[in-house]
Amino acid sequence: MKNRLKVERAEQNLSQADLADRIGVSRQTINSIETGRYVPSTILSLKLAQVFGKPVEHIFTLEETD
Amino acid sequence: MKNRLKVERAEQNLSQADLADRIGVSRQTINSIETGRYVPSTILSLKLAQVFGKPVEHIFTLEETD
DNA sequence: TAAAAATGTAAAATATGCTTGACATAATGA
DNA sequence: TCATTATGTCAAGCATATTTTACATTTTTA
């Protein structure tokens, strides 16, 4: 699964720590999702989508291998 | 987190087992998500949304407690 | 250039997703 | 009614998500 977190953060000028605070997870969690180390829960992706005001599908997209 | 899986399945006339087959998980996984026993991964919710042709946000919605 | 902020990782611990197998009950259909 | 299909749930086990702590490196800014 690909994600656009880095780009969305840049658009809103948010650091990984800022974003983590906003949705109530650790900074490492954001970093790990962003670098593809793991797949977030649906609750997390809904919250991320909410922060950026965009649909989940715009931020996370399935790949062949998923 | 609430979900509309039961309703969406009814609209498409799919059993839990049918749906499970379509996205490659076990029947119990579908049942457990449907009855709120656990929160699916984002990959799973993207696949479910894809099957029903609707955005993730239409199928899963955050609650106060999330 | 020096200090501060941001990012990338790692390890260990705990929590949770998801599987298989199994069984009980409810609903559907011949 | 009998058989089949659908649903709910449990338990054990493995895999993965997420946390905390910690440290190194990169980037930004004064």
mmCIF file of C-alpha atoms in Angstrom, chain A residues 1 5 9 23 30 49-50 57:
data_model
loop_
_atom_site.group_PDB
_atom_site.id
_atom_site.type_symbol
_atom_site.label_atom_id
_atom_site.label_comp_id
_atom_site.label_asym_id
_atom_site.label_seq_id
_atom_site.Cartn_x
_atom_site.Cartn_y
_atom_site.Cartn_z
ATOM 1 C CA MET A 1 0.000 0.000 0.000
ATOM 2 C CA LEU A 5 1.447 11.346 4.036
ATOM 3 C CA ARG A 9 2.104 17.011 5.624
ATOM 4 C CA ILE A 23 -4.327 12.143 16.054
ATOM 5 C CA ILE A 30 3.610 8.232 11.855
ATOM 6 C CA ALA A 49 -7.920 11.453 6.270
ATOM 7 C CA GLN A 50 -9.961 13.687 8.563
ATOM 8 C CA GLU A 57 -8.471 6.570 -0.792
#
